[in-house]
Coordinates of C-alpha atoms in Angstrom, one line a residue:
R1 CA -48.5 -82.7 160.3
T2 CA -47.0 -80.9 157.5
A3 CA -46.5 -77.1 157.6
K4 CA -49.3 -74.5 157.5
W5 CA -50.1 -73.1 154.2
R6 CA -50.1 -70.3 155.4
T7 CA -46.7 -69.6 156.2
T8 CA -44.9 -72.1 154.2
T9 CA -42.5 -70.6 151.8
L10 CA -43.3 -73.2 148.9
N11 CA -46.7 -71.1 148.9
F12 CA -44.9 -68.1 148.1
H13 CA -43.9 -67.0 144.6
P14 CA -40.9 -64.6 144.4
A15 CA -41.4 -61.0 143.7
Q16 CA -40.6 -59.4 140.4
E17 CA -40.9 -55.9 141.4
P18 CA -38.5 -54.8 143.3
G19 CA -38.8 -53.9 147.2
L20 CA -42.0 -56.2 147.6
I21 CA -41.8 -58.5 150.1
P22 CA -44.1 -62.1 150.0
G23 CA -45.6 -62.8 152.6
C24 CA -48.4 -62.6 154.8
I25 CA -49.2 -60.3 158.1
N26 CA -52.6 -60.2 160.0
I27 CA -53.7 -57.0 161.7
S28 CA -56.8 -56.7 164.1
P29 CA -57.1 -54.2 166.8
C30 CA -58.9 -56.9 169.4
W31 CA -58.6 -60.3 168.4
F32 CA -57.3 -63.9 169.8
Q33 CA -53.8 -65.0 169.5
Q34 CA -53.6 -68.6 167.3
G35 CA -54.6 -71.6 169.6
H36 CA -56.1 -69.1 172.4
E37 CA -59.5 -68.7 171.6
N38 CA -60.8 -69.9 174.9
P39 CA -61.6 -67.1 177.7
L40 CA -62.8 -70.2 180.3
D41 CA -58.6 -71.0 179.6
G42 CA -57.6 -67.6 181.5
F43 CA -56.8 -66.3 177.8
I44 CA -58.6 -62.6 176.9
L45 CA -58.8 -60.4 173.9
E46 CA -55.1 -58.8 172.4
V47 CA -54.0 -56.7 169.6
S48 CA -52.4 -58.6 166.8
A49 CA -48.8 -59.0 166.9
T50 CA -48.5 -56.6 163.5
L51 CA -50.2 -53.4 165.5
K52 CA -47.9 -54.0 169.0
S53 CA -45.3 -51.1 167.4
D54 CA -44.8 -47.5 167.5
R55 CA -46.5 -47.5 163.7
S56 CA -49.6 -49.3 164.5
L57 CA -52.0 -46.0 164.7
S58 CA -50.2 -45.0 161.4
L59 CA -51.1 -48.4 160.0
I60 CA -54.6 -48.1 160.7
I61 CA -54.8 -44.7 159.6
D62 CA -53.2 -45.6 155.9
M63 CA -56.1 -48.7 155.9
Q64 CA -58.8 -46.6 156.3
H65 CA -59.8 -46.1 152.7
P66 CA -60.0 -50.0 151.6
A67 CA -61.2 -50.8 155.0
L68 CA -64.7 -48.4 154.5
L69 CA -64.9 -49.7 151.2
S70 CA -65.2 -53.9 152.6
S71 CA -67.5 -52.5 154.9
A72 CA -69.8 -50.5 152.2
A73 CA -69.5 -53.7 150.4
L74 CA -70.6 -55.8 153.5
R75 CA -73.5 -53.6 154.6
V76 CA -75.3 -54.0 150.7
M77 CA -74.7 -57.2 150.7
H78 CA -75.1 -59.0 154.0
P79 CA -77.0 -56.0 156.0
Q80 CA -77.4 -58.7 159.1
L81 CA -74.2 -59.6 159.5
Y82 CA -72.8 -55.5 159.2
R83 CA -75.0 -55.0 162.1
A84 CA -73.9 -57.7 164.0
S85 CA -70.2 -56.5 163.4
M86 CA -71.0 -52.8 164.2
S87 CA -72.6 -54.2 167.5
T88 CA -69.5 -56.0 168.2
H89 CA -67.1 -53.0 167.7
V90 CA -69.1 -51.5 170.2
E91 CA -69.2 -53.9 173.0
L92 CA -65.6 -54.3 172.2
G93 CA -64.9 -50.5 172.8
H94 CA -66.6 -50.9 176.3
W95 CA -64.7 -53.7 177.7
V96 CA -61.3 -52.0 176.8
A97 CA -61.7 -48.6 177.7
A98 CA -63.4 -50.7 181.5
H99 CA -60.4 -52.8 181.5
G100 CA -57.7 -49.7 180.8
E101 CA -56.4 -51.3 177.7
D102 CA -55.0 -48.3 176.4
Q103 CA -53.5 -49.5 173.2
M104 CA -56.3 -51.6 172.0
Y105 CA -58.4 -48.6 172.7
R106 CA -56.7 -46.5 169.9
C107 CA -56.6 -49.0 167.4
L108 CA -60.3 -49.4 167.7
Q109 CA -61.1 -45.8 167.8
H110 CA -59.3 -45.8 163.7
W111 CA -60.6 -49.1 163.0
A112 CA -62.8 -48.4 159.9
S113 CA -63.8 -51.4 159.1
A114 CA -67.1 -53.6 160.0
Y115 CA -64.7 -56.5 159.9
S116 CA -62.6 -57.3 162.9
S117 CA -59.4 -58.6 161.2
A118 CA -57.6 -58.2 157.7
A119 CA -55.2 -60.1 156.3
I120 CA -52.3 -58.7 153.3
V121 CA -50.6 -61.3 151.6
C122 CA -48.0 -60.9 149.1
N123 CA -47.5 -64.0 146.2
R124 CA -49.0 -66.6 147.7
Q125 CA -50.6 -69.6 145.8
S126 CA -52.8 -71.5 148.3
P127 CA -53.9 -74.8 148.3
G128 CA -57.9 -76.0 148.7
H129 CA -58.8 -75.2 152.5
R130 CA -61.4 -74.0 154.9
D131 CA -61.3 -70.9 157.2
P132 CA -62.9 -72.6 160.2
K133 CA -62.7 -69.9 163.0
C134 CA -64.9 -67.9 161.0
P135 CA -68.8 -67.6 161.0
P136 CA -70.2 -70.4 158.6
E137 CA -73.0 -67.5 157.9
G138 CA -70.4 -64.9 157.3
F139 CA -68.8 -63.5 154.1
D140 CA -65.1 -62.5 153.5
I141 CA -64.1 -60.3 151.4
L142 CA -60.8 -60.4 148.8
T143 CA -59.9 -58.0 146.9
C144 CA -56.6 -58.0 144.5
I145 CA -54.2 -55.7 142.8
G146 CA -51.3 -56.2 140.9
S147 CA -49.7 -57.0 137.8
Y148 CA -49.9 -60.6 137.9
K149 CA -52.1 -62.6 134.8
H150 CA -53.6 -66.3 134.9
A151 CA -55.3 -66.5 138.5
V152 CA -58.1 -68.7 139.1
M153 CA -60.2 -69.5 142.2
N154 CA -60.8 -72.9 142.8
L155 CA -64.3 -73.4 144.8
T156 CA -63.5 -77.2 145.1
N157 CA -66.8 -78.3 146.8
L158 CA -68.9 -76.4 144.2
G159 CA -66.4 -78.0 141.2
I160 CA -66.3 -74.6 139.4
D161 CA -63.6 -71.8 138.8
L162 CA -63.3 -68.3 139.2
V163 CA -61.1 -66.0 137.0
Y164 CA -59.4 -64.1 139.4
N165 CA -57.9 -60.4 138.0
P166 CA -56.5 -57.7 139.2
G167 CA -59.1 -55.3 140.8
V168 CA -61.9 -58.2 141.6
M169 CA -63.4 -58.3 144.8
V170 CA -64.7 -62.1 146.1
S171 CA -67.0 -62.2 148.5
Y172 CA -67.5 -65.9 150.2
S173 CA -67.7 -68.0 153.3
G174 CA -64.8 -68.8 154.5
W175 CA -65.8 -71.6 156.9
L176 CA -68.3 -73.3 154.1
V177 CA -66.5 -72.8 151.0
R178 CA -63.6 -75.1 150.2
H179 CA -61.2 -73.1 148.1
G180 CA -57.8 -72.4 146.4
I181 CA -55.9 -69.5 144.4
R182 CA -53.5 -70.9 141.5
V183 CA -51.6 -67.7 140.3
G184 CA -50.0 -68.1 136.9
E185 CA -47.1 -65.3 136.8
G186 CA -46.6 -61.8 137.9
D187 CA -46.9 -59.8 141.8
R188 CA -50.1 -60.2 143.5
I189 CA -51.6 -58.6 146.8
V190 CA -54.4 -59.5 148.2
W191 CA -56.8 -57.9 150.6
A192 CA -58.7 -60.7 152.7
W193 CA -61.3 -59.1 155.1
F194 CA -62.7 -61.7 157.9
M195 CA -64.3 -61.9 161.2
R196 CA -63.4 -64.4 163.9
D197 CA -66.2 -65.9 165.5
S198 CA -64.8 -66.2 168.9
V199 CA -64.3 -62.2 168.9
H200 CA -68.2 -62.4 168.1
N201 CA -69.1 -64.9 171.3
Y202 CA -66.6 -63.0 173.6
A203 CA -68.5 -59.6 173.3
G204 CA -71.7 -61.5 173.8
T205 CA -73.3 -60.1 170.1
P206 CA -75.1 -62.5 167.6

């Protein structure tokens, strides 16, 4: 099997802006680590690796404005998913309080998004793929910023291409839609908001 498209350096363009580092980080106050999503095997929820530092709280607080925008968009586009996600956050809060998970509890207290996770991606061009760990009925939200030109989102199973300019917000079902992103030139940063089905299942919410 070839290297995973999320991390292989061939899919990241060099930055043109000084101080900008191409790459991808995942941020979540409460999730299963990759490949450890079965509670029957003894795995429990954790704070994502990015938040296991002294800067975790300031990072989450810095994210609150875009988090609220994504939540408002989801509330309008998919009220049922919004309510289910908020119920999940409440149940997770009860779970971490009961188990004395202090760091996770602090992160959840300040997590402003209806989504359980975010990925921040810089200068990545992705091949066609699905996001199989997201709920089939769920919407992911992508928001693009930067100085790039000629980016295209290719929805291969629908047979369409979408112009993907800076400032565009795109919502799609990551599990059902096979998609890829091609980037022309310039620096591009994406906020990707998503949910993990396993987290909803763990919290016992639909």
